[in-house]
Amino acid sequence: MLYPIQNSHRNKLDLSGIWDFATDPRRSLTPEDLPGEQNWRPMAAPGSWNEQYEDLFGYLGLGWYVKKTHVPQSWEGQRVFLRVGSANYFAAVYVNGVKVGEHEGGHLPFAFDITDAINWDGENLIAISVENELRPDRVPSGNMPNSSMSMFASTPPTTFDFYPFAGIHRPVVLYTTPQTFVEDLTVITDIDGTDGVVTVRAQLNAEASGAGTVKLTAGGKEVAATVLRFAGGLAVVELRVPNARFWSDTDPYLYDLTVVAEGSANSGEDAYTLKVGIRTVRVEGGQILLNGRPVKLNGFGRHEDFPASGRGLNLPLIVKDYQLMRWTGANSYRTSHYPYSEEEMQMADREGFLIIDEIPAVSLQMADEANFPERLRMCLQQTDEMIARDKNHPAVVMWCVANEPMHAGVGVGALGESDPRIEAANLPGKRFLDALVARARELDATRPVTIVTVMGGPQSWMEQCDVICMNRYWGWYTLGGQLDVARQKLAAELDQVWDRFGKPVIMTEFGADTIPGYHGHPSVMWTEEYQADYIRMHLEVAAEREFVAGMQVWNFADFAAVQSIARVGGLNHKGVFTRIRTPKMAAHVLREFWVRAAAPVRAEPVTA
Ligand code: GCB
């Protein structure tokens, strides 16, 4: 699933813009009748429909997006694909009334070969139907009879704590390739002394043989190159880069890698270029090693979320958010709770952010075994699709295959310590999660794999993880307003987990809801002072423990959640920035720890 690019062998036409949109709650529209007499209204794509119209806020049923486009005649003879960057949750794509494919699951791209459906002499009608119904057998799930979210009495009835935005969330593009083309590239990097070792696996779309080249350049200058010999459509080569400049969070240096597949009798030449960062990631004892050196993942859990655009790709927001994260001194985030846009991942490569990349398996209800087979199928598909999409990003340093799977009888974050007795009772859940961890490892042996666990959940669910990732709310959902006791509980739990597993620990969530502008002395829950104290307490406890390999605050910014007694104005207010990105007091605390503490101490002048 390579990102579509424009070069002299490939073309790309971005169909982002204002589309025609109509709801179809009874599913009565047929693609042959489109556009028809519907009540079409303008709808931006990418963008969630829920925030563009007040009457669509709660609508999760079927909606149709329609757009007409010409396809350049100069493209004739090439293969033409239609690619959707993501659509939540289920999408079907039609070209001139012909169904070209469908896709289940949000947040990941899908593409169909539409060459045979194209009208080269005139306009082409593209229609995409999308629905985001909440169902118990989907991932993530909704409309559960006994969801662990029931304590929030949520509307809509999700099992998770964010708004289930619906629609086309990332660009729809047409792109072309030659008949025989480079369908996939896998780039694996290693370090040998001061040399970089880059292994390239190039896969054609057909079992063709033939020749090609691969070249690595730095600032336009060639640093390594070799020939490719495709056999059965596959070529694997190794490049060596003497005195390589390694990619890291402090020096995110990127090379350009270009693969060329020579043309044949029935196909022109193809070429594909992607950015490559030479780096290694390993886990050793209580440390995560980037290029052999210990690194801490400091930053956030986030959401793709903003007024009006909803979960839709919002490029200025991406730039702004990276700037704000840098300002706090962060070097990392988790793509909670679903893979983020490809543009986000490209920014992470470029800006030097260390990413924990997560599939949409949030709040899997592990007491509900009846729905296991369907959910496992989806989780495996999402793992496959995420790794296929993101495997070449140096920024991605870890795969996460679940966030807070829920064991029987749990309320979100309501519990304290994990009780070892629940482990035996939760073996089916463990088997489910172990299967996901195994799949990620099978697909990519070069990155650590993890699942993010809920407070009070069975610790045995973390056994297979390379890094222990814990969401904990000592001092918020548990022991709210009692930061002194919370500090002791947190410290004790971190030490216990380290004793049991002997692996690096990342706190992937800790946070306190905070109404911006609400102050208190003494600091009480919901005030900016309380959030600042709560975060300071956590960072202090972590600083005393070398095995804590990262602290990711929940959340970077306030975000749209469900309506409930726990979510003021339908927002989760745990952001250190507001939803429109103004800092709360806590953002300054992060700077204190992550910028000032990290600043090099200036040597005092030596005086005689
Ligand atoms: C969690 C979830 C996250 C919620 C958060 C909260 O543990 O992983 O999705 O938003 O707690 O604020 O309750």
Coordinates of C-alpha atoms and ligand atoms in Angstrom, one line a residue:
M1 CA 0.0 0.0 0.0
L2 CA 2.5 2.6 -1.2
Y3 CA 1.5 6.3 -0.9
P4 CA 0.5 7.7 -4.3
I5 CA 3.1 9.9 -5.8
Q6 CA 3.6 12.0 -9.0
N7 CA 6.7 11.4 -11.1
S8 CA 7.4 10.9 -14.8
H9 CA 5.9 7.4 -14.7
R10 CA 3.0 7.8 -12.4
N11 CA 0.2 10.4 -12.2
K12 CA -2.0 11.5 -9.4
L13 CA -5.3 13.5 -9.3
D14 CA -6.5 14.6 -5.8
L15 CA -10.3 14.7 -5.7
S16 CA -10.4 16.5 -2.3
G17 CA -12.9 19.3 -2.3
I18 CA -16.6 19.9 -1.9
W19 CA -18.6 16.8 -2.9
D20 CA -22.4 16.3 -3.2
F21 CA -23.7 14.5 -0.2
A22 CA -27.0 12.8 0.7
T23 CA -28.1 10.7 3.6
D24 CA -29.8 7.4 2.9
P25 CA -31.0 6.0 6.2
R26 CA -33.3 3.4 4.6
R27 CA -30.6 2.4 2.1
S28 CA -33.0 3.0 -0.8
L29 CA -30.5 4.6 -3.3
T30 CA -29.0 2.5 -6.0
P31 CA -25.8 3.5 -7.7
E32 CA -27.3 3.3 -11.1
D33 CA -29.9 6.0 -10.1
L34 CA -27.2 8.5 -9.0
P35 CA -27.1 11.4 -8.9
G36 CA -31.0 11.4 -9.2
E37 CA -33.3 13.7 -7.5
Q38 CA -31.9 13.5 -4.0
N39 CA -31.6 16.3 -1.6
W40 CA -27.9 16.8 -2.3
R41 CA -25.9 19.2 -0.2
P42 CA -22.3 20.3 -0.2
M43 CA -19.9 18.3 1.9
A44 CA -16.2 18.7 2.3
A45 CA -14.1 15.6 1.8
P46 CA -11.9 15.0 3.6
G47 CA -14.0 15.8 6.7
S48 CA -16.4 14.2 9.1
W49 CA -20.0 14.9 8.1
N50 CA -21.0 15.2 11.8
E51 CA -19.4 18.6 12.4
Q52 CA -20.4 20.1 9.1
Y53 CA -24.1 20.1 9.7
E54 CA -26.0 20.4 13.0
D55 CA -28.6 17.9 11.9
L56 CA -26.0 15.3 11.0
F57 CA -24.2 15.5 14.4
G58 CA -25.6 12.2 15.6
Y59 CA -26.1 10.6 12.2
L60 CA -24.1 7.4 11.7
G61 CA -26.2 5.7 9.0
L62 CA -25.5 5.5 5.3
G63 CA -24.4 8.6 3.4
W64 CA -23.5 9.0 -0.3
Y65 CA -20.7 11.2 -1.6
V66 CA -20.9 12.0 -5.3
K67 CA -18.4 13.8 -7.6
K68 CA -17.9 14.1 -11.3
T69 CA -14.4 14.2 -12.8
H70 CA -12.6 13.9 -16.1
V71 CA -9.8 11.5 -16.3
P72 CA -7.0 12.9 -18.5
Q73 CA -6.8 11.1 -21.8
S74 CA -3.0 11.0 -21.6
W75 CA -3.5 8.4 -18.9
E76 CA -5.0 5.9 -21.3
G77 CA -2.8 2.7 -21.4
Q78 CA -1.8 3.0 -17.8
R79 CA -3.6 1.3 -14.8
V80 CA -5.8 3.8 -13.0
F81 CA -6.6 3.3 -9.3
L82 CA -9.0 5.0 -7.0
R83 CA -7.7 5.3 -3.5
V84 CA -9.5 6.4 -0.3
G85 CA -7.1 7.5 2.5
S86 CA -9.7 6.4 5.0
A87 CA -13.5 6.2 5.5
N88 CA -15.4 5.4 8.7
Y89 CA -16.5 2.7 8.9
F90 CA -17.7 0.7 5.9
A91 CA -17.4 2.1 2.3
A92 CA -18.4 1.0 -1.1
V93 CA -17.0 2.7 -4.3
Y94 CA -18.8 3.0 -7.6
V95 CA -17.5 4.4 -10.9
N96 CA -20.1 5.3 -13.5
G97 CA -22.6 3.0 -11.7
V98 CA -20.2 0.0 -11.5
K99 CA -19.2 -1.2 -8.1
V100 CA -15.4 -1.4 -8.0
G101 CA -14.9 -2.5 -4.4
E102 CA -15.7 -2.1 -0.8
H103 CA -13.8 -1.8 2.4
E104 CA -14.4 -2.4 6.1
G105 CA -12.7 -0.5 8.9
G106 CA -11.8 3.1 9.4
H107 CA -8.5 4.9 9.5
L108 CA -6.7 2.9 6.8
P109 CA -6.4 3.3 3.1
F110 CA -7.9 1.2 0.3
A111 CA -7.5 1.3 -3.4
F112 CA -9.2 -0.4 -6.4
D113 CA -8.2 -0.8 -10.0
I114 CA -10.9 1.2 -11.9
T115 CA -9.3 1.2 -15.4
D116 CA -12.1 -0.8 -17.0
A117 CA -14.8 1.4 -15.5
I118 CA -13.4 4.7 -16.9
N119 CA -15.2 6.7 -19.5
W120 CA -12.3 8.3 -21.4
D121 CA -14.5 10.6 -23.6
G122 CA -16.3 12.5 -20.9
E123 CA -17.2 12.9 -17.3
N124 CA -17.0 10.1 -14.8
L125 CA -19.3 9.8 -11.8
I126 CA -17.6 8.7 -8.7
A127 CA -19.9 7.6 -5.9
I128 CA -18.8 6.5 -2.5
S129 CA -21.3 5.2 0.2
V130 CA -20.1 5.3 3.8
E131 CA -21.8 4.2 7.0
N132 CA -20.5 4.1 10.6
E133 CA -23.1 2.1 12.4
L134 CA -22.0 1.1 15.9
R135 CA -22.2 -2.7 16.2
P136 CA -21.0 -5.2 18.8
D137 CA -19.0 -7.2 16.3
R138 CA -17.1 -4.2 14.8
V139 CA -13.7 -2.9 15.8
P140 CA -14.1 -0.7 17.7
S141 CA -17.5 -1.9 19.0
G142 CA -20.7 -0.1 19.9
N143 CA -24.3 -0.8 20.9
M144 CA -23.1 -3.4 23.4
P145 CA -25.8 -4.6 25.8
N146 CA -23.4 -4.4 28.7
S147 CA -20.6 -2.2 27.7
S148 CA -17.8 -1.2 30.1
M149 CA -18.6 2.4 29.1
S150 CA -22.1 2.2 30.6
M151 CA -20.8 4.1 33.6
F152 CA -20.6 7.1 31.3
A153 CA -24.2 6.4 30.0
S154 CA -22.9 7.5 26.6
T155 CA -24.7 8.9 23.6
P156 CA -23.9 7.7 21.0
P157 CA -23.5 4.2 22.6
T158 CA -19.8 3.6 21.9
T159 CA -17.6 1.3 23.9
F160 CA -14.9 4.0 23.7
D161 CA -14.4 7.6 24.8
F162 CA -14.3 9.6 21.6
Y163 CA -16.8 10.8 19.1
P164 CA -17.5 8.1 16.4
F165 CA -17.0 10.6 13.6
A166 CA -18.3 9.4 10.2
G167 CA -17.4 10.1 6.6
I168 CA -14.5 10.2 4.2
H169 CA -11.7 11.3 6.4
R170 CA -8.7 11.4 4.1
P171 CA -8.2 12.3 0.5
V172 CA -9.7 10.4 -2.4
V173 CA -7.2 10.3 -5.2
L174 CA -6.9 8.8 -8.7
Y175 CA -3.5 7.6 -9.5
T176 CA -1.8 5.7 -12.2
T177 CA 0.9 3.1 -12.7
P178 CA 2.5 1.4 -15.7
Q179 CA 1.0 -2.0 -16.4
T180 CA 3.8 -3.7 -14.5
F181 CA 4.7 -1.6 -11.5
V182 CA 6.4 -1.6 -8.1
E183 CA 3.5 -2.6 -5.9
D184 CA 5.3 -2.7 -2.6
L185 CA 8.6 -1.8 -1.0
T186 CA 9.9 -2.9 2.4
V187 CA 12.9 -1.1 3.6
I188 CA 14.8 -2.4 6.7
T189 CA 17.7 -0.5 8.1
D190 CA 20.6 -1.6 10.3
I191 CA 23.8 -0.1 11.7
D192 CA 27.2 -1.7 11.3
G193 CA 29.8 0.5 13.1
T194 CA 29.5 3.8 11.3
D195 CA 27.9 2.3 8.2
G196 CA 24.2 2.1 7.5
V197 CA 22.9 -1.1 6.0
V198 CA 19.7 -0.7 4.0
T199 CA 17.8 -3.8 2.8
V200 CA 15.3 -3.2 0.1
R201 CA 12.6 -5.7 -0.8
A202 CA 10.9 -4.7 -4.1
Q203 CA 7.7 -6.4 -5.1
L204 CA 6.1 -6.1 -8.6
N205 CA 2.4 -6.5 -9.1
A206 CA 3.0 -9.5 -11.4
E207 CA 5.3 -12.5 -11.2
A208 CA 7.5 -10.9 -13.8
S209 CA 11.2 -11.2 -14.2
G210 CA 13.3 -8.2 -15.3
A211 CA 15.8 -5.7 -14.2
G212 CA 15.9 -2.5 -12.3
T213 CA 18.0 -0.3 -10.1
V214 CA 17.9 1.0 -6.6
K215 CA 19.6 4.2 -5.5
L216 CA 20.0 6.0 -2.2
T217 CA 20.7 9.8 -2.4
A218 CA 21.5 12.4 0.2
G219 CA 20.8 16.0 -0.8
G220 CA 20.7 14.9 -4.4
K221 CA 24.0 13.1 -4.3
E222 CA 24.2 9.3 -4.7
V223 CA 25.5 7.5 -1.7
A224 CA 24.7 3.9 -2.6
A225 CA 23.3 2.1 -5.6
T226 CA 22.9 -1.3 -7.1
V227 CA 21.0 -3.3 -9.7
L228 CA 17.8 -5.2 -9.1
R229 CA 17.0 -8.6 -10.7
F230 CA 13.4 -9.5 -10.3
A231 CA 12.5 -13.1 -10.2
G232 CA 8.8 -14.1 -9.8
G233 CA 8.2 -10.3 -9.3
L234 CA 10.5 -10.0 -6.3
A235 CA 14.0 -8.5 -5.8
V236 CA 15.9 -8.2 -2.6
V237 CA 19.1 -6.2 -2.3
E238 CA 21.3 -4.7 0.4
L239 CA 22.9 -1.3 0.2
R240 CA 25.7 -0.2 2.4
V241 CA 26.1 3.5 3.2
P242 CA 29.6 4.3 4.5
N243 CA 29.6 6.9 7.4
A244 CA 25.9 7.1 7.4
R245 CA 23.9 9.9 9.1
F246 CA 21.5 8.0 11.4
W247 CA 17.9 9.1 11.9
S248 CA 16.9 10.0 15.4
D249 CA 14.5 12.3 17.3
T250 CA 17.3 14.8 17.7
D251 CA 18.6 14.5 14.1
P252 CA 15.8 13.2 11.9
Y253 CA 17.9 12.8 8.8
L254 CA 16.2 11.3 5.7
Y255 CA 17.7 9.9 2.6
D256 CA 15.8 9.4 -0.7
L257 CA 15.5 5.9 -2.0
T258 CA 14.5 5.4 -5.6
V259 CA 13.6 2.1 -7.1
V260 CA 13.3 1.7 -10.9
A261 CA 11.8 -1.2 -12.6
E262 CA 12.7 -1.3 -16.3
G263 CA 9.9 -1.5 -18.8
S264 CA 9.0 -4.6 -20.8
A265 CA 7.2 -5.3 -24.1
N266 CA 3.8 -4.6 -22.5
S267 CA 4.7 -2.0 -19.9
G268 CA 6.6 1.2 -19.6
E269 CA 9.3 1.8 -16.9
D270 CA 8.2 2.4 -13.3
A271 CA 9.9 4.3 -10.5
Y272 CA 9.0 5.0 -6.9
T273 CA 10.8 7.2 -4.4
L274 CA 10.4 7.2 -0.7
K275 CA 12.1 8.8 2.3
V276 CA 14.4 6.5 4.4
G277 CA 15.7 7.0 7.8
I278 CA 18.6 4.7 8.8
R279 CA 18.0 3.7 12.4
T280 CA 17.6 0.7 14.7
V281 CA 15.1 0.1 17.6
R282 CA 15.8 -2.5 20.3
V283 CA 14.7 -3.3 23.8
E284 CA 17.3 -4.2 26.4
G285 CA 16.5 -4.7 30.0
G286 CA 14.5 -1.6 31.1
Q287 CA 15.5 0.5 28.2
I288 CA 14.4 1.3 24.6
L289 CA 17.5 1.8 22.5
L290 CA 17.4 4.0 19.4
N291 CA 20.6 3.4 17.4
G292 CA 22.0 1.6 20.5
R293 CA 21.4 4.5 22.9
P294 CA 18.6 4.7 25.5
V295 CA 15.8 7.0 24.6
K296 CA 12.7 8.2 26.5
L297 CA 9.3 8.6 24.7
N298 CA 8.0 11.8 26.2
G299 CA 4.8 13.2 24.8
F300 CA 1.1 12.4 24.4
G301 CA -1.8 10.3 23.5
R302 CA -3.7 12.3 20.9
H303 CA -6.7 12.3 18.6
E304 CA -7.3 13.5 15.1
D305 CA -10.0 15.9 16.2
F306 CA -10.8 19.6 15.5
P307 CA -14.0 21.7 15.2
A308 CA -15.6 21.5 11.8
S309 CA -13.1 19.1 10.2
G310 CA -13.9 16.5 12.8
R311 CA -11.6 13.6 12.1
G312 CA -10.9 14.8 8.6
L313 CA -7.3 15.5 7.4
N314 CA -6.5 19.0 8.4
L315 CA -3.0 19.9 7.2
P316 CA -2.6 23.3 8.9
L317 CA -3.6 21.6 12.2
I318 CA -0.9 18.9 11.7
V319 CA 1.8 21.6 11.3
K320 CA 0.4 23.5 14.3
D321 CA 0.3 20.5 16.5
Y322 CA 3.8 19.5 15.8
Q323 CA 4.9 23.0 16.6
L324 CA 3.0 22.9 19.9
M325 CA 4.3 19.4 20.8
R326 CA 7.9 20.6 20.1
W327 CA 7.2 23.7 22.3
T328 CA 6.4 21.4 25.2
G329 CA 9.6 19.4 24.6
A330 CA 7.8 16.3 23.5
N331 CA 9.5 13.8 21.2
S332 CA 6.8 11.2 20.9
Y333 CA 3.2 10.3 20.7
R334 CA 0.9 7.3 20.3
T335 CA -1.7 7.2 17.5
S336 CA -4.4 6.7 20.1
H337 CA -6.8 5.0 19.1
Y338 CA -6.3 4.3 15.4
P339 CA -3.7 4.9 12.7
Y340 CA -3.3 8.6 11.9
S341 CA -3.1 10.0 8.4
E342 CA -0.1 9.2 6.2
E343 CA 0.7 13.0 6.1
E344 CA 1.0 12.8 10.0
M345 CA 3.5 9.9 9.7
Q346 CA 5.5 11.8 7.0
M347 CA 5.7 14.8 9.4
A348 CA 6.9 12.5 12.2
D349 CA 9.7 11.2 10.0
R350 CA 10.7 14.7 9.1
E351 CA 10.4 16.3 12.5
G352 CA 11.9 13.4 14.5
F353 CA 8.9 12.1 16.5
L354 CA 8.9 8.6 17.9
I355 CA 5.5 7.0 17.2
I356 CA 3.7 4.2 18.9
D357 CA 1.4 3.2 16.0
E358 CA -1.9 1.7 17.1
I359 CA -4.8 -0.2 15.4
P360 CA -8.4 0.8 16.1
A361 CA -8.8 -2.0 18.7
V362 CA -9.9 0.3 21.5
S363 CA -11.8 -1.1 24.5
L364 CA -12.2 -4.6 23.1
Q365 CA -14.9 -6.2 25.3
M366 CA -13.2 -9.4 26.3
A367 CA -16.1 -10.7 28.3
D368 CA -18.1 -11.0 25.1
E369 CA -16.7 -14.1 23.6
A370 CA -19.6 -14.5 21.2
N371 CA -18.2 -11.7 19.0
F372 CA -14.5 -12.9 19.2
P373 CA -14.3 -14.5 15.8
E374 CA -15.5 -11.4 13.9
R375 CA -13.5 -9.0 16.0
L376 CA -10.4 -11.1 15.7
R377 CA -10.8 -11.1 11.9
M378 CA -11.0 -7.3 11.9
C379 CA -8.1 -6.8 14.3
L380 CA -5.9 -9.0 12.2
Q381 CA -6.9 -7.2 9.1
Q382 CA -6.2 -3.8 10.7
T383 CA -2.8 -5.1 11.9
D384 CA -2.0 -6.2 8.4
E385 CA -3.1 -3.0 6.8
M386 CA -1.4 -0.7 9.3
I387 CA 1.9 -2.5 9.1
A388 CA 1.7 -2.6 5.3
R389 CA 1.1 1.2 5.2
D390 CA 3.5 2.3 7.9
K391 CA 6.4 -0.2 7.9
N392 CA 8.8 2.1 6.1
H393 CA 8.5 5.1 8.5
P394 CA 11.6 5.5 10.6
A395 CA 9.4 7.4 13.1
V396 CA 7.3 4.3 13.9
V397 CA 9.2 2.7 16.7
M398 CA 6.5 0.3 18.1
W399 CA 3.3 -1.4 17.0
C400 CA 0.4 -1.4 19.4
V401 CA -2.4 -3.9 18.7
A402 CA -4.9 -2.9 21.4
N403 CA -5.8 -0.1 23.8
E404 CA -7.4 -1.1 27.0
P405 CA -9.0 -4.4 26.3
M406 CA -11.7 -4.8 28.9
H407 CA -12.0 -7.9 31.1
A408 CA -15.2 -9.0 32.6
G409 CA -17.0 -6.5 34.9
V410 CA -14.7 -3.6 34.5
G411 CA -15.7 0.1 34.5
V412 CA -13.4 2.4 32.6
G413 CA -10.4 3.3 34.8
A414 CA -12.5 2.7 37.9
L415 CA -10.3 0.1 39.5
G416 CA -7.1 0.3 41.5
E417 CA -4.4 -2.4 41.6
S418 CA -4.7 -5.5 39.4
D419 CA -5.9 -8.5 41.3
P420 CA -3.9 -11.6 40.2
R421 CA -7.0 -13.8 40.7
I422 CA -8.6 -12.3 37.6
E423 CA -5.8 -13.7 35.4
A424 CA -7.1 -17.3 35.3
A425 CA -10.6 -16.1 34.6
N426 CA -9.5 -14.1 31.6
L427 CA -7.6 -16.6 29.5
P428 CA -9.8 -16.3 26.4
G429 CA -8.9 -12.6 26.3
K430 CA -5.3 -13.4 26.7
R431 CA -5.3 -15.8 23.8
F432 CA -7.0 -13.2 21.6
L433 CA -4.4 -10.6 22.4
D434 CA -1.5 -12.9 22.2
A435 CA -2.7 -13.8 18.6
L436 CA -2.5 -10.1 17.7
V437 CA 0.9 -9.6 19.2
A438 CA 2.1 -12.7 17.3
R439 CA 0.7 -11.4 14.0
A440 CA 2.5 -8.0 14.3
R441 CA 5.7 -9.8 15.2
E442 CA 5.4 -12.2 12.3
L443 CA 4.9 -9.2 9.9
D444 CA 7.7 -7.1 11.3
A445 CA 10.6 -8.5 13.3
T446 CA 12.3 -5.2 13.6
R447 CA 10.0 -3.3 15.9
P448 CA 8.8 -3.9 19.5
V449 CA 5.1 -4.8 19.8
T450 CA 2.8 -3.9 22.7
I451 CA -0.7 -3.7 24.0
V452 CA -1.8 -0.8 26.2
T453 CA -3.5 -2.0 29.3
V454 CA -6.3 -0.7 31.5
M455 CA -6.0 0.1 35.2
G456 CA -7.0 -3.0 37.2
G457 CA -6.8 -5.3 34.2
P458 CA -5.1 -8.7 34.2
Q459 CA -1.4 -8.2 34.1
S460 CA -0.9 -11.5 32.3
W461 CA -2.3 -9.8 29.2
M462 CA 1.0 -7.9 29.0
E463 CA 3.3 -11.0 29.1
Q464 CA 3.9 -11.1 25.4
C465 CA 4.7 -7.4 25.1
D466 CA 8.2 -6.2 24.4
V467 CA 7.4 -3.0 26.3
I468 CA 4.9 -2.6 29.1
C469 CA 2.4 0.1 28.3
M470 CA 0.1 1.2 31.1
N471 CA -2.8 3.6 31.2
R472 CA -3.2 4.6 34.8
Y473 CA -5.4 7.2 36.5
W474 CA -4.2 7.3 40.1
G475 CA -5.4 10.7 41.4
W476 CA -8.2 11.0 38.9
Y477 CA -10.6 8.0 38.5
T478 CA -9.1 6.5 41.6
L479 CA -8.1 8.5 44.6
G480 CA -9.3 11.7 43.0
G481 CA -8.2 14.8 44.9
Q482 CA -5.6 12.7 46.9
L483 CA -2.4 13.2 45.1
D484 CA -0.2 12.2 48.0
V485 CA -1.8 8.7 48.3
A486 CA -2.0 8.5 44.5
R487 CA 1.8 9.1 44.3
Q488 CA 2.5 6.2 46.6
K489 CA 0.1 3.9 44.7
L490 CA 1.5 4.8 41.4
A491 CA 5.1 4.3 42.6
A492 CA 4.3 1.0 44.1
E493 CA 2.5 -0.3 41.0
L494 CA 5.3 0.8 38.7
D495 CA 7.8 -1.0 40.9
Q496 CA 5.7 -4.1 41.1
V497 CA 5.3 -4.3 37.3
W498 CA 9.1 -3.8 36.8
D499 CA 9.7 -6.6 39.3
R500 CA 7.4 -8.9 37.5
F501 CA 8.3 -8.3 33.9
G502 CA 11.8 -6.6 33.9
K503 CA 10.9 -4.7 30.7
P504 CA 10.8 -1.0 30.0
V505 CA 7.5 0.7 31.1
I506 CA 5.8 3.5 29.3
M507 CA 2.9 5.3 30.9
T508 CA 0.8 5.6 27.8
E509 CA -1.9 7.5 29.6
F510 CA -2.3 9.6 32.8
G511 CA -4.4 12.7 32.9
A512 CA -7.0 14.9 34.6
D513 CA -10.0 16.6 33.1
T514 CA -9.5 20.3 33.4
I515 CA -11.9 23.1 32.4
P516 CA -9.7 25.9 30.8
G517 CA -9.7 29.0 32.9
Y518 CA -11.0 27.2 36.0
H519 CA -8.7 27.9 38.9
G520 CA -8.5 27.0 42.6
H521 CA -6.3 27.5 45.6
P522 CA -6.1 24.9 47.0
S523 CA -6.0 23.1 43.7
V524 CA -9.1 20.9 43.5
M525 CA -10.1 18.5 40.7
W526 CA -11.1 20.1 37.4
T527 CA -8.9 23.2 38.0
E528 CA -5.8 24.0 35.9
E529 CA -3.8 23.9 39.1
Y530 CA -4.9 20.3 39.9
Q531 CA -3.9 19.1 36.4
A532 CA -0.6 20.9 36.7
D533 CA 0.1 19.2 40.1
Y534 CA -1.2 15.8 38.9
I535 CA 1.2 15.9 35.9
R536 CA 4.1 17.1 37.9
M537 CA 3.6 14.3 40.4
H538 CA 3.6 11.7 37.6
L539 CA 6.7 13.1 36.0
E540 CA 8.5 13.2 39.4
V541 CA 7.7 9.5 40.1
A542 CA 8.9 8.5 36.6
A543 CA 12.1 10.5 36.9
E544 CA 13.1 8.4 39.9
R545 CA 12.8 5.2 37.9
E546 CA 15.3 4.4 35.1
F547 CA 13.0 1.6 33.7
V548 CA 10.3 4.2 32.9
A549 CA 11.0 4.6 29.2
G550 CA 8.3 7.1 28.4
M551 CA 5.6 9.4 29.8
Q552 CA 2.7 10.2 27.5
V553 CA 0.1 12.5 28.9
W554 CA -3.5 12.0 28.2
N555 CA -4.2 14.1 26.2
F556 CA -2.5 16.5 24.0
A557 CA -5.7 18.5 23.4
D558 CA -9.3 18.4 24.6
F559 CA -11.4 16.3 22.1
A560 CA -14.9 15.5 21.2
A561 CA -16.2 12.6 23.2
V562 CA -19.6 11.2 23.9
Q563 CA -22.4 13.0 25.8
S564 CA -22.4 11.9 29.4
I565 CA -22.3 13.1 33.0
A566 CA -18.5 12.7 32.9
R567 CA -17.9 14.7 29.7
V568 CA -18.7 18.4 30.1
G569 CA -20.1 19.8 26.8
G570 CA -19.4 16.5 25.1
L571 CA -15.7 17.0 25.4
N572 CA -13.0 15.0 27.2
H573 CA -11.1 17.8 28.9
K574 CA -7.8 16.1 29.7
G575 CA -5.9 18.1 27.1
V576 CA -3.0 20.2 28.1
F577 CA -4.2 22.3 25.2
T578 CA -7.8 23.2 24.6
R579 CA -9.6 21.8 21.6
I580 CA -8.6 25.0 19.7
R581 CA -5.0 24.7 20.9
T582 CA -4.5 27.3 23.7
P583 CA -2.2 26.0 26.5
K584 CA -3.5 25.2 30.0
M585 CA -1.1 25.6 32.9
A586 CA -0.1 22.0 32.6
A587 CA 1.5 22.6 29.2
H588 CA 4.0 24.8 31.0
V589 CA 4.8 22.1 33.5
L590 CA 5.7 19.8 30.6
R591 CA 8.1 22.5 29.3
E592 CA 9.7 22.6 32.8
F593 CA 10.4 18.9 32.6
W594 CA 11.0 18.3 29.0
V595 CA 12.6 21.5 27.7
R596 CA 14.4 23.1 30.7
A597 CA 15.5 19.9 32.3
A598 CA 16.8 18.6 29.0
A599 CA 18.7 21.8 28.1
P600 CA 22.4 21.3 28.2
V601 CA 23.9 22.9 31.4
R602 CA 26.4 25.6 30.4
A603 CA 29.9 25.0 31.9
E604 CA 31.0 27.7 34.3
P605 CA 34.0 29.6 33.1
V606 CA 37.1 28.3 34.9
T607 CA 38.8 31.0 36.9
A608 CA 42.2 30.8 38.3
Ligands
GCB1 C1 -8.7 5.7 28.9 C2 -8.9 5.5 27.4 C3 -9.1 6.9 26.7 C4 -10.0 7.8 27.5 C5 -9.3 8.0 28.8 C6 -10.2 8.9 29.7 O1 -8.1 4.9 29.5 O2 -7.8 4.8 26.8 O3 -9.6 6.6 25.4 O4 -10.3 8.9 26.8 O5 -9.1 6.8 29.5 O6 -10.0 10.1 29.7 O7 -11.0 8.4 30.4

